[in-house]
PDB file of C-alpha atoms and ligand atoms in Angstrom:
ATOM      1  CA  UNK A   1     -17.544  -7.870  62.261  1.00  0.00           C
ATOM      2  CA  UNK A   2     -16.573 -11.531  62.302  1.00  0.00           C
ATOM      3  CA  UNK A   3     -16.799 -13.888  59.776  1.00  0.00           C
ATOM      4  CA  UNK A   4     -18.714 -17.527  59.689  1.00  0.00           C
ATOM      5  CA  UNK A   5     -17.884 -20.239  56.881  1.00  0.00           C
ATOM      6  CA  UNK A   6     -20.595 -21.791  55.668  1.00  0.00           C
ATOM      7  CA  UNK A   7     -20.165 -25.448  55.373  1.00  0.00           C
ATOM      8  CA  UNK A   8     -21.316 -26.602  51.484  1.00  0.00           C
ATOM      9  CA  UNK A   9     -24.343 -27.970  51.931  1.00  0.00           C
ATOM     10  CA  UNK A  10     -25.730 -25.022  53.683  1.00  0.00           C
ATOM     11  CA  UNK A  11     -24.620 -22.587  51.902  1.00  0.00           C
ATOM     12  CA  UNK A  12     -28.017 -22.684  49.288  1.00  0.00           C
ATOM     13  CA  UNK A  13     -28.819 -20.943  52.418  1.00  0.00           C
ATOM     14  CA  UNK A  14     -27.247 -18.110  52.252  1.00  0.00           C
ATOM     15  CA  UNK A  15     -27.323 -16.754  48.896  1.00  0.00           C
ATOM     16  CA  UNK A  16     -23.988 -19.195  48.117  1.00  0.00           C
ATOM     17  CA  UNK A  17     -21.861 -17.214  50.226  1.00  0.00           C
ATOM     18  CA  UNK A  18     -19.185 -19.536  51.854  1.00  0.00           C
ATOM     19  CA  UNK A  19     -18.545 -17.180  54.324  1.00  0.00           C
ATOM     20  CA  UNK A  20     -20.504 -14.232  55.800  1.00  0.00           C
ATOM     21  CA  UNK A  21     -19.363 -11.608  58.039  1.00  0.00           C
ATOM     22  CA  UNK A  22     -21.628 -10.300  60.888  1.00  0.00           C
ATOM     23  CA  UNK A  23     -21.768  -7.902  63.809  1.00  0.00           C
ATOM     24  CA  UNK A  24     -22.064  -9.821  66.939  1.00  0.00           C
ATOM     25  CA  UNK A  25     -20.713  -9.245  70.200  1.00  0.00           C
ATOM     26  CA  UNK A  26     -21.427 -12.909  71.740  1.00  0.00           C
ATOM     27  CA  UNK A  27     -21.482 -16.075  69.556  1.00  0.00           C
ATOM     28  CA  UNK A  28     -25.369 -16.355  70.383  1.00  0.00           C
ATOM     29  CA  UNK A  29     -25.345 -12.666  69.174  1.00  0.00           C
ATOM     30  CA  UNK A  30     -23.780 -13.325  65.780  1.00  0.00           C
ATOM     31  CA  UNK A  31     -25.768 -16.653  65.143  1.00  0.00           C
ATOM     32  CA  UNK A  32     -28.740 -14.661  65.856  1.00  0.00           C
ATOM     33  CA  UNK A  33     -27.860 -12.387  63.054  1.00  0.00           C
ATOM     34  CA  UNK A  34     -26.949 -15.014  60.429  1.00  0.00           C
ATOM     35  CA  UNK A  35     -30.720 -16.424  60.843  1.00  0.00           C
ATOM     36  CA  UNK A  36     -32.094 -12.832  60.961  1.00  0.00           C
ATOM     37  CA  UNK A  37     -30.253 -12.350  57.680  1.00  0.00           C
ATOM     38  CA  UNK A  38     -31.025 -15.923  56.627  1.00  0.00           C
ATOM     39  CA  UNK A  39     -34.221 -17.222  57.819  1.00  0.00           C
ATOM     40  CA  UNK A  40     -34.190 -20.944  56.091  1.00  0.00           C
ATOM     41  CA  UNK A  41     -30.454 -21.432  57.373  1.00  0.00           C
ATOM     42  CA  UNK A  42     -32.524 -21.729  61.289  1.00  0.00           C
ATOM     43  CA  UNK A  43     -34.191 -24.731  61.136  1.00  0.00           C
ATOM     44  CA  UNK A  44     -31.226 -26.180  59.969  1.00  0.00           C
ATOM     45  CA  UNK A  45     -29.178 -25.113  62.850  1.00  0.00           C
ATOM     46  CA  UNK A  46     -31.920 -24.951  65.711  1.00  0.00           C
ATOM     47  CA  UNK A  47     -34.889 -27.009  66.554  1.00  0.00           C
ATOM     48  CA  UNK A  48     -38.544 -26.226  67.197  1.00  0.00           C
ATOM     49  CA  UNK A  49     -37.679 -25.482  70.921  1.00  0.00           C
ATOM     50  CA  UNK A  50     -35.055 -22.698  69.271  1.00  0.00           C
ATOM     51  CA  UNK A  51     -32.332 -24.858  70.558  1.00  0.00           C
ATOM     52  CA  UNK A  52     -29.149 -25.514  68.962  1.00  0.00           C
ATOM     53  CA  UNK A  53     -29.367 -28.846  66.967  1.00  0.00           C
ATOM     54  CA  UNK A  54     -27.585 -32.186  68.791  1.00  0.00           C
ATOM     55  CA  UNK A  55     -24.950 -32.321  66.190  1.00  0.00           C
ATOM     56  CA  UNK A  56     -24.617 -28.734  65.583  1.00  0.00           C
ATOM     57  CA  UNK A  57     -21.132 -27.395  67.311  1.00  0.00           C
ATOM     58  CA  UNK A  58     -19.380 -24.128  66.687  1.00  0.00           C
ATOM     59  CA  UNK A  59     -15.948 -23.545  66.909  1.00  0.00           C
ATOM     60  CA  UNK A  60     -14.285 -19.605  67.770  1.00  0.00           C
ATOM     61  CA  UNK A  61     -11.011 -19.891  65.486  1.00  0.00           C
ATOM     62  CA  UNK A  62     -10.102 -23.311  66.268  1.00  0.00           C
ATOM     63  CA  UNK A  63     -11.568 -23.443  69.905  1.00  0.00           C
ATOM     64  CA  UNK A  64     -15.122 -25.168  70.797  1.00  0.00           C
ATOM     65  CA  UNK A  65     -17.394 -23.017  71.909  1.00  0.00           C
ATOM     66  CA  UNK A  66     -17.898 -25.683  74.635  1.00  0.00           C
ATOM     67  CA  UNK A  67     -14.769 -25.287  76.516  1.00  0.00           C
ATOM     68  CA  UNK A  68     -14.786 -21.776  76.283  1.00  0.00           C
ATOM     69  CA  UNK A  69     -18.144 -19.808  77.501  1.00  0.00           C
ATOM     70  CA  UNK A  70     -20.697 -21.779  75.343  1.00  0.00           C
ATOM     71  CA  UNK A  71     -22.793 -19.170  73.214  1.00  0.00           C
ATOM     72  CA  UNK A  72     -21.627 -16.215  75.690  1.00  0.00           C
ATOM     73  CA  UNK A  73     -18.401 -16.160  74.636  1.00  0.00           C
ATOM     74  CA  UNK A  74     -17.171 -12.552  73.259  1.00  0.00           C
ATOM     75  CA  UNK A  75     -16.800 -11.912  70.008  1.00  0.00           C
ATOM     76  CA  UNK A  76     -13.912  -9.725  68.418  1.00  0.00           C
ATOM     77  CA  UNK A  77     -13.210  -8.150  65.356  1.00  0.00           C
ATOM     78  CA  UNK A  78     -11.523 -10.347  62.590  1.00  0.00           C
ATOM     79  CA  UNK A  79     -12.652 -13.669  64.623  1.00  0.00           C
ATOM     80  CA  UNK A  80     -13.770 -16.708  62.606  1.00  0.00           C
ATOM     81  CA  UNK A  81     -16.558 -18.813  63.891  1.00  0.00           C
ATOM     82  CA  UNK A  82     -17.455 -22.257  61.621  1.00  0.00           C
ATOM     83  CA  UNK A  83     -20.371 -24.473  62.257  1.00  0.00           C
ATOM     84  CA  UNK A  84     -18.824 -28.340  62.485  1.00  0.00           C
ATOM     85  CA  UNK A  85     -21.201 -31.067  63.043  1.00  0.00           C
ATOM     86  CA  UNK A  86     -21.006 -34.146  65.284  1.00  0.00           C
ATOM     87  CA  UNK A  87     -20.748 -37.025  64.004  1.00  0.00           C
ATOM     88  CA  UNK A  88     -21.115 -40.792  64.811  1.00  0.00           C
ATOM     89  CA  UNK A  89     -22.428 -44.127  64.474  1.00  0.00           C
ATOM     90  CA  UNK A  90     -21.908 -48.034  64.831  1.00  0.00           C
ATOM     91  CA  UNK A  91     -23.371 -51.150  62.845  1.00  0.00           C
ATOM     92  CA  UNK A  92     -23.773 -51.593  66.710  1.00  0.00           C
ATOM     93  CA  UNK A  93     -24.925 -55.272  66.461  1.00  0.00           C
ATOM     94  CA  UNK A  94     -22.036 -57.796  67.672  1.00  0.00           C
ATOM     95  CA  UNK A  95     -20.600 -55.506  70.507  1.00  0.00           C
ATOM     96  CA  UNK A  96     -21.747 -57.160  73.310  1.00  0.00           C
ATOM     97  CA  UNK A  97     -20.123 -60.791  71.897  1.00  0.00           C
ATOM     98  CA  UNK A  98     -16.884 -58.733  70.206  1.00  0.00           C
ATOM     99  CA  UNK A  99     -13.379 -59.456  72.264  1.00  0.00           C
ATOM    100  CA  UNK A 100     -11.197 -57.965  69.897  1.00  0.00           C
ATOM    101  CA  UNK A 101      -8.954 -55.986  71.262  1.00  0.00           C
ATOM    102  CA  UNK A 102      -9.477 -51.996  70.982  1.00  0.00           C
ATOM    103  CA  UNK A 103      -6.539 -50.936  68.421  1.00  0.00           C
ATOM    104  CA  UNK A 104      -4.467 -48.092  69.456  1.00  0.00           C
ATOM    105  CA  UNK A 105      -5.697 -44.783  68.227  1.00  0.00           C
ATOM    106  CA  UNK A 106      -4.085 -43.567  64.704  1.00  0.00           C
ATOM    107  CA  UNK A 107      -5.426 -42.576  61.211  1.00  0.00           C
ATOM    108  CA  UNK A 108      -3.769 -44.165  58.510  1.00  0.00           C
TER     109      UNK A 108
ATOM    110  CA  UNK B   1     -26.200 -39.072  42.859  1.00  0.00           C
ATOM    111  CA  UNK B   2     -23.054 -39.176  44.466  1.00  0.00           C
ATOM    112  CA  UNK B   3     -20.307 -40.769  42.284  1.00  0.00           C
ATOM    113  CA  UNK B   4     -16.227 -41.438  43.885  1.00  0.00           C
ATOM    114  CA  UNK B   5     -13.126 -41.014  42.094  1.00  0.00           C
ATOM    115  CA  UNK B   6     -10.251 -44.363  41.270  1.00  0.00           C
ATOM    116  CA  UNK B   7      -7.991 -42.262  43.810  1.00  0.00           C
ATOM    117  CA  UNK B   8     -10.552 -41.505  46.505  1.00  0.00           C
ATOM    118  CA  UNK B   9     -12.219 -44.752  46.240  1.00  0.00           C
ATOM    119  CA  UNK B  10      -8.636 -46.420  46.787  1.00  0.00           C
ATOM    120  CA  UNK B  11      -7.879 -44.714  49.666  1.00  0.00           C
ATOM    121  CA  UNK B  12     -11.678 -45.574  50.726  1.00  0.00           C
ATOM    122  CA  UNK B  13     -11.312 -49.202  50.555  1.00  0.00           C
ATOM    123  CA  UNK B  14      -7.734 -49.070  51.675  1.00  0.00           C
ATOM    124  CA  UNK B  15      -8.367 -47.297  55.131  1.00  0.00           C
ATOM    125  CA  UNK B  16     -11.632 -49.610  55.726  1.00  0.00           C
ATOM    126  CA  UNK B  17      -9.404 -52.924  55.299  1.00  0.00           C
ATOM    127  CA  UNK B  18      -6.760 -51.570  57.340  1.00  0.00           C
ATOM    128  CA  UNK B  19      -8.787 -50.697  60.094  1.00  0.00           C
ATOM    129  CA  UNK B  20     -10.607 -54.202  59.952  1.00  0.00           C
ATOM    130  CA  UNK B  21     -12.016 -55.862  62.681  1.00  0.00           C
ATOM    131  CA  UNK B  22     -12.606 -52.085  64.309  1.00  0.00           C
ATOM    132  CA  UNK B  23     -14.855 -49.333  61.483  1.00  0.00           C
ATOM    133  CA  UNK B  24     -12.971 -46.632  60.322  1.00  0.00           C
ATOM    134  CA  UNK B  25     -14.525 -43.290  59.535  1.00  0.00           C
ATOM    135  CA  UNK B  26     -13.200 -40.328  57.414  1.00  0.00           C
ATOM    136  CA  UNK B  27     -14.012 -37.183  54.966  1.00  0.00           C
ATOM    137  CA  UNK B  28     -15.335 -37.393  51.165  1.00  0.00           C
ATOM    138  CA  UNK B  29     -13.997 -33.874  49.618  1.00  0.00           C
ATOM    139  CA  UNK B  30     -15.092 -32.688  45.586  1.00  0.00           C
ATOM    140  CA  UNK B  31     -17.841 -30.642  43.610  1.00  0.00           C
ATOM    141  CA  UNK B  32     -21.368 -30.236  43.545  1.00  0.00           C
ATOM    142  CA  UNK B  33     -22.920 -30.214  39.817  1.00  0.00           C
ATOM    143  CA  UNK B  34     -26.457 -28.965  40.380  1.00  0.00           C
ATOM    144  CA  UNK B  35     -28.775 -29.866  37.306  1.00  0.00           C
ATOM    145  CA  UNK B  36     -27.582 -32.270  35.157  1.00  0.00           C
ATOM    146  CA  UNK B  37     -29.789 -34.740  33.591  1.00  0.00           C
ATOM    147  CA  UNK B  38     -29.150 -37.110  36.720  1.00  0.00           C
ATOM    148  CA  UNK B  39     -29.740 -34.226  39.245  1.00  0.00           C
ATOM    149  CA  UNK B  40     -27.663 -32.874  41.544  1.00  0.00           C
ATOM    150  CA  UNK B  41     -24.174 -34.782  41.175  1.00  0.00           C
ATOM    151  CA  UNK B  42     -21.581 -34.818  44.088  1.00  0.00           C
ATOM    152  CA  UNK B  43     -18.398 -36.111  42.638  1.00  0.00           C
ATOM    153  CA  UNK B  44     -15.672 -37.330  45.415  1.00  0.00           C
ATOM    154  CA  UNK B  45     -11.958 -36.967  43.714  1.00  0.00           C
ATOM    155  CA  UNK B  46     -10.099 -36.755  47.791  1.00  0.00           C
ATOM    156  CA  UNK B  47     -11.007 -39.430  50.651  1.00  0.00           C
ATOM    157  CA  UNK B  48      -9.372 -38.176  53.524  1.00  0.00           C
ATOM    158  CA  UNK B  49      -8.841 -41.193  56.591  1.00  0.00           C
ATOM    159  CA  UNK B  50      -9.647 -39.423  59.585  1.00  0.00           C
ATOM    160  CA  UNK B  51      -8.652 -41.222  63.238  1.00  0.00           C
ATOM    161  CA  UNK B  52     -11.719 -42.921  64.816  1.00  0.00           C
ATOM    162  CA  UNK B  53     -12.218 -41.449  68.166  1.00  0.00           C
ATOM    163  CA  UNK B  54     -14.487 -43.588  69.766  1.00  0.00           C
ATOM    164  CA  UNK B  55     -13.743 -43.875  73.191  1.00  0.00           C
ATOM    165  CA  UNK B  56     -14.335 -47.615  73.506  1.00  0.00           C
ATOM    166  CA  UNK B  57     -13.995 -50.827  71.784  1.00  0.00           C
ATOM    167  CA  UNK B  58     -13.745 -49.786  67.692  1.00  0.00           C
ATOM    168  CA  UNK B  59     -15.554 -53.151  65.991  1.00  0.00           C
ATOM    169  CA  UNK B  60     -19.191 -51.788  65.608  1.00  0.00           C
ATOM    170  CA  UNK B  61     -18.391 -47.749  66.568  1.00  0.00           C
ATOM    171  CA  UNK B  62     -16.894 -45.099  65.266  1.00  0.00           C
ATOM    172  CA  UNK B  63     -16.950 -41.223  66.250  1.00  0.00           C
ATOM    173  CA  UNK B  64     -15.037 -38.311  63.949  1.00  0.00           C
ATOM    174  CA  UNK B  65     -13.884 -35.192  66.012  1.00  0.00           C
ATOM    175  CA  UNK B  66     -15.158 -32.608  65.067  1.00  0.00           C
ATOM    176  CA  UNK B  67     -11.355 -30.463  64.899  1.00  0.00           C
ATOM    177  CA  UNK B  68     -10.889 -33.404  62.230  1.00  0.00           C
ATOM    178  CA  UNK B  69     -13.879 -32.393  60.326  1.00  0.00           C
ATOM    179  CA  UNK B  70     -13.150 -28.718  60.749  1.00  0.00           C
ATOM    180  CA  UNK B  71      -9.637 -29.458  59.586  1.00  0.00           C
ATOM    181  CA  UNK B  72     -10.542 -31.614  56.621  1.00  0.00           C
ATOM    182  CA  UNK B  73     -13.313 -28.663  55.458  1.00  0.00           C
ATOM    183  CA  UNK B  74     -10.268 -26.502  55.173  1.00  0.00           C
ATOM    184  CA  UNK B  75      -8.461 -28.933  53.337  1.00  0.00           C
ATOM    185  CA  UNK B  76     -11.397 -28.649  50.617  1.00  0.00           C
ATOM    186  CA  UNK B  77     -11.474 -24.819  51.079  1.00  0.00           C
ATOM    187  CA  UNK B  78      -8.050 -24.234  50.320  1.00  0.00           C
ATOM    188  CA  UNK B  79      -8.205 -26.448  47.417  1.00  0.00           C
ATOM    189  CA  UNK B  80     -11.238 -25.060  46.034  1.00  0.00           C
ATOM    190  CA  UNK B  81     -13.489 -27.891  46.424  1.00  0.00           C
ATOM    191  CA  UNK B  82     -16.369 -29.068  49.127  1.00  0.00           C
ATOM    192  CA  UNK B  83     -16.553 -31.350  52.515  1.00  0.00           C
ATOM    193  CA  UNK B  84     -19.577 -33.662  50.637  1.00  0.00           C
ATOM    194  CA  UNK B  85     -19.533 -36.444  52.602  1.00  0.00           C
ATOM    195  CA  UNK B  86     -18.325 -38.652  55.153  1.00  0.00           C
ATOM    196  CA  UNK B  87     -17.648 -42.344  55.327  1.00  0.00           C
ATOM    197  CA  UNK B  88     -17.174 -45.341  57.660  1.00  0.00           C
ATOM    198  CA  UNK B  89     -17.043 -48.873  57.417  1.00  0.00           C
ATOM    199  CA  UNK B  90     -18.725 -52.035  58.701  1.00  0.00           C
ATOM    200  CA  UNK B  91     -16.841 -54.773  59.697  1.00  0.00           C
ATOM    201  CA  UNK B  92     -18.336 -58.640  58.791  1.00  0.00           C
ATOM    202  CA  UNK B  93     -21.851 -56.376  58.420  1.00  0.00           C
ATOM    203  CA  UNK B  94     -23.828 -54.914  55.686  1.00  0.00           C
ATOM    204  CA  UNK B  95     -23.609 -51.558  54.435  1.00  0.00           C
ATOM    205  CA  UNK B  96     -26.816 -50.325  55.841  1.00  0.00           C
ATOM    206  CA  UNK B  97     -27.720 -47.070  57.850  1.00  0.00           C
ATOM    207  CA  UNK B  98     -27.865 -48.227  61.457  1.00  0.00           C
ATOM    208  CA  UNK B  99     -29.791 -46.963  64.831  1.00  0.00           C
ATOM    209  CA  UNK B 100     -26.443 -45.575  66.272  1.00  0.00           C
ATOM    210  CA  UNK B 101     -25.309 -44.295  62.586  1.00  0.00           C
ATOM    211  CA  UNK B 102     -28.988 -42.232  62.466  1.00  0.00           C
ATOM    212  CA  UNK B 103     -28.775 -41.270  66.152  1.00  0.00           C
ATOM    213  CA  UNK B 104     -25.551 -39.497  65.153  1.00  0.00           C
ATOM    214  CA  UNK B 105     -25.906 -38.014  61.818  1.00  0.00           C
ATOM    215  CA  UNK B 106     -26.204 -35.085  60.604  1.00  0.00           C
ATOM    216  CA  UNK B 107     -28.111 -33.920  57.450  1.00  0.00           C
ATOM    217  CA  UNK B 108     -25.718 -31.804  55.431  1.00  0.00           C
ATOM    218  CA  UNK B 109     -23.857 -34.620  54.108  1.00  0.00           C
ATOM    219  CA  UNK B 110     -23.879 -37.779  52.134  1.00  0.00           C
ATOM    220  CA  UNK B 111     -22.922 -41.262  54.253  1.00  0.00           C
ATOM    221  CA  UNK B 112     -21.056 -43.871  52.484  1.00  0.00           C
ATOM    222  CA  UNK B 113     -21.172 -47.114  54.414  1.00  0.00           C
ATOM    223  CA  UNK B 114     -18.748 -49.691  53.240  1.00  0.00           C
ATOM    224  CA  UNK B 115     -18.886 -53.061  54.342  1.00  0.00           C
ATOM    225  CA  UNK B 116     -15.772 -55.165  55.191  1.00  0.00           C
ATOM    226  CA  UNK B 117     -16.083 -58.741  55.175  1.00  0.00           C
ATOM    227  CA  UNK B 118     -13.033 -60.848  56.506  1.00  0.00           C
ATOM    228  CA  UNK B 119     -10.879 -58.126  56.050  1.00  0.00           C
ATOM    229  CA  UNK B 120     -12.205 -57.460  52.425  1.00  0.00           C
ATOM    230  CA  UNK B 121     -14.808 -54.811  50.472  1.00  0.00           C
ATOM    231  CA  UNK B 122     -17.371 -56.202  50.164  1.00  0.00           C
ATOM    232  CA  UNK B 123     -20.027 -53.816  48.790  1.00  0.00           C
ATOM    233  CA  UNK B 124     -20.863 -49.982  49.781  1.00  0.00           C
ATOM    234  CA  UNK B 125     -23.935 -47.737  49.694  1.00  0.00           C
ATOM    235  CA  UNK B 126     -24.648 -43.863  50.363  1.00  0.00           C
ATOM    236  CA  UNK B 127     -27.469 -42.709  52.753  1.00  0.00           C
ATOM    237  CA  UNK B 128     -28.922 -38.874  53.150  1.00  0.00           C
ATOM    238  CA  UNK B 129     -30.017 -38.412  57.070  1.00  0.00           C
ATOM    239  CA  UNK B 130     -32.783 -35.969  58.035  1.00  0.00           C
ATOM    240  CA  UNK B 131     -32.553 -32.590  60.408  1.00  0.00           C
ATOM    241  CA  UNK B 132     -34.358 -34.502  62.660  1.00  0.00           C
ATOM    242  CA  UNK B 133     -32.181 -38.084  62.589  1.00  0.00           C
ATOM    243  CA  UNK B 134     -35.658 -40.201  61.979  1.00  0.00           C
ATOM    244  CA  UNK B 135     -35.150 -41.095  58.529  1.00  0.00           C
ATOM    245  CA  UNK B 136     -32.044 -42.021  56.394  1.00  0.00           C
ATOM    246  CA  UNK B 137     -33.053 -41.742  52.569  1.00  0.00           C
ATOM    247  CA  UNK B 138     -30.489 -44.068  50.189  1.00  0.00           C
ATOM    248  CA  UNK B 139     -28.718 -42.397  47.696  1.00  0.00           C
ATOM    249  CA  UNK B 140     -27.816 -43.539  44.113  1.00  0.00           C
ATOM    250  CA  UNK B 141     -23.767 -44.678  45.145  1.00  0.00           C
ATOM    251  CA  UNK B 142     -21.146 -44.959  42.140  1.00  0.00           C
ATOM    252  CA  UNK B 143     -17.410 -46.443  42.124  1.00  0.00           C
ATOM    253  CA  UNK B 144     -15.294 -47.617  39.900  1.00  0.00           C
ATOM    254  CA  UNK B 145     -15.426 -51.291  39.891  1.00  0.00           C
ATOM    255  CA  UNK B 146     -12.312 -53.207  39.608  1.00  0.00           C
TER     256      UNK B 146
HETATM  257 ZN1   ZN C 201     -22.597 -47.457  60.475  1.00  0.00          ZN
END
């Protein structure tokens, strides 16, 4: 079995649960059972073509899914898989005049 | 209704300014009271300044990583308490939901926009995205006003 947290605002999805563990031996086999076992959670995670949502990403422990074997990638006992969304944006209106220069990268 | 903390709403304001002329972005962590005479309340008592990780120049973009979400939603787990939302600022702009900001969204959280003008807050609002990034529904925003 391995175990997916629930991110909050999902989780009136799934009975409350903040995590749920499920038998799975691919990540595309153990997201198939979380929206076996929770039908209303799929539209939230996959479109109308059944595809995973844009700004849906799931992580294996702490690795993307992305950079390892997308949804094929093997499953083991005890693994933790957590649904993280993208996310971005931009007032996107004065970049074209901007010159500022780009700051170096660090939070504060 | 989605009201923010003195603390979190310091630390709000504070990383917006300090990232002025480029947005900054980060993580809104709290509770969820469902069903009170205002509705569902989401109350913000941690702001968490995540690193804006747009690739290019920072005045009208920003981009979380996701690590930095998945981090921050830890955070909240170990504490006890909820990833609710996510903000970002908008330098010399208004705090509306843009094109890009829709384009990019994602519908499980609240979006506080705050808008920084000349290096200063200026005002702030709270936006709920659909599944399908069409439509960006304003929420009822509350802070502590100085
Ligand atoms: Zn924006």
């Amino acid at each position: 079995m391995a175990k997916v947290l629930i991110p909050t605002p999902l989780r009136q999805f799934t009975e409350k649960n903040d995590s749920v563990e499920l038998a799975g031996a691919t990540v595309a086999e153990v997201m198939a059972a979380l929206t076996q076992k929770f039908p209303d959670l799929r539209k939230q995670l996959f479109n109308d073509e059944g595809k995973m949502r844009s700004f849906v990403n799931v992580y294996l422990n702490d690795e993307d899914i992305r950079y390892l074997q997308k949804d094929a990638t093997a499953v083991a006992a005890g693994d933790t898989l957590s649904i993280v969304p993208s996310i971005a944006g931009g007032a996107a209106v004065r970049e074209v005049e901007r010159t500022l220069p780009v700051r170096p990268a660090g939070g504060v | 209704m989605i009201k923010i903390n003195e603390t979190a709403w310091a630390a709000m304001v504070a990383h917006a300014e300090a990232a002025y002329p480029n947005e900054c972005c980060g993580a809104m962590i709290g509770q969820t009271t469902i069903g009170t005479i205002d509705g569902d309340v989401k109350s913000v008592t941690i702001a968490e300044a995540l690193e804006n990780a747009y690739a290019g120049a920072q005045g009208a973009r920003y981009e979380l990583r996701p690590e930095d979400l998945l981090a921050a939603d830890k955070k909240a787990r170990a504490a006890g308490l909820d990833l609710i939302g996510i903000f970002h600022s908008h330098p010399d702009c208004d705090a509306y939901f843009s094109k890009t900001d829709l384009e990019n969204s994602c519908p499980w959280y609240s979006f506080v926009v705050l808008s920084v003008k000349g290096g200063k807050f200026d005002h702030a609002n709270s936006f709920l995205p659909n599944a399908e990034q069409t439509v960006a529904e304003k929420e009822e925003l509350i802070w502590p006003k100085s």
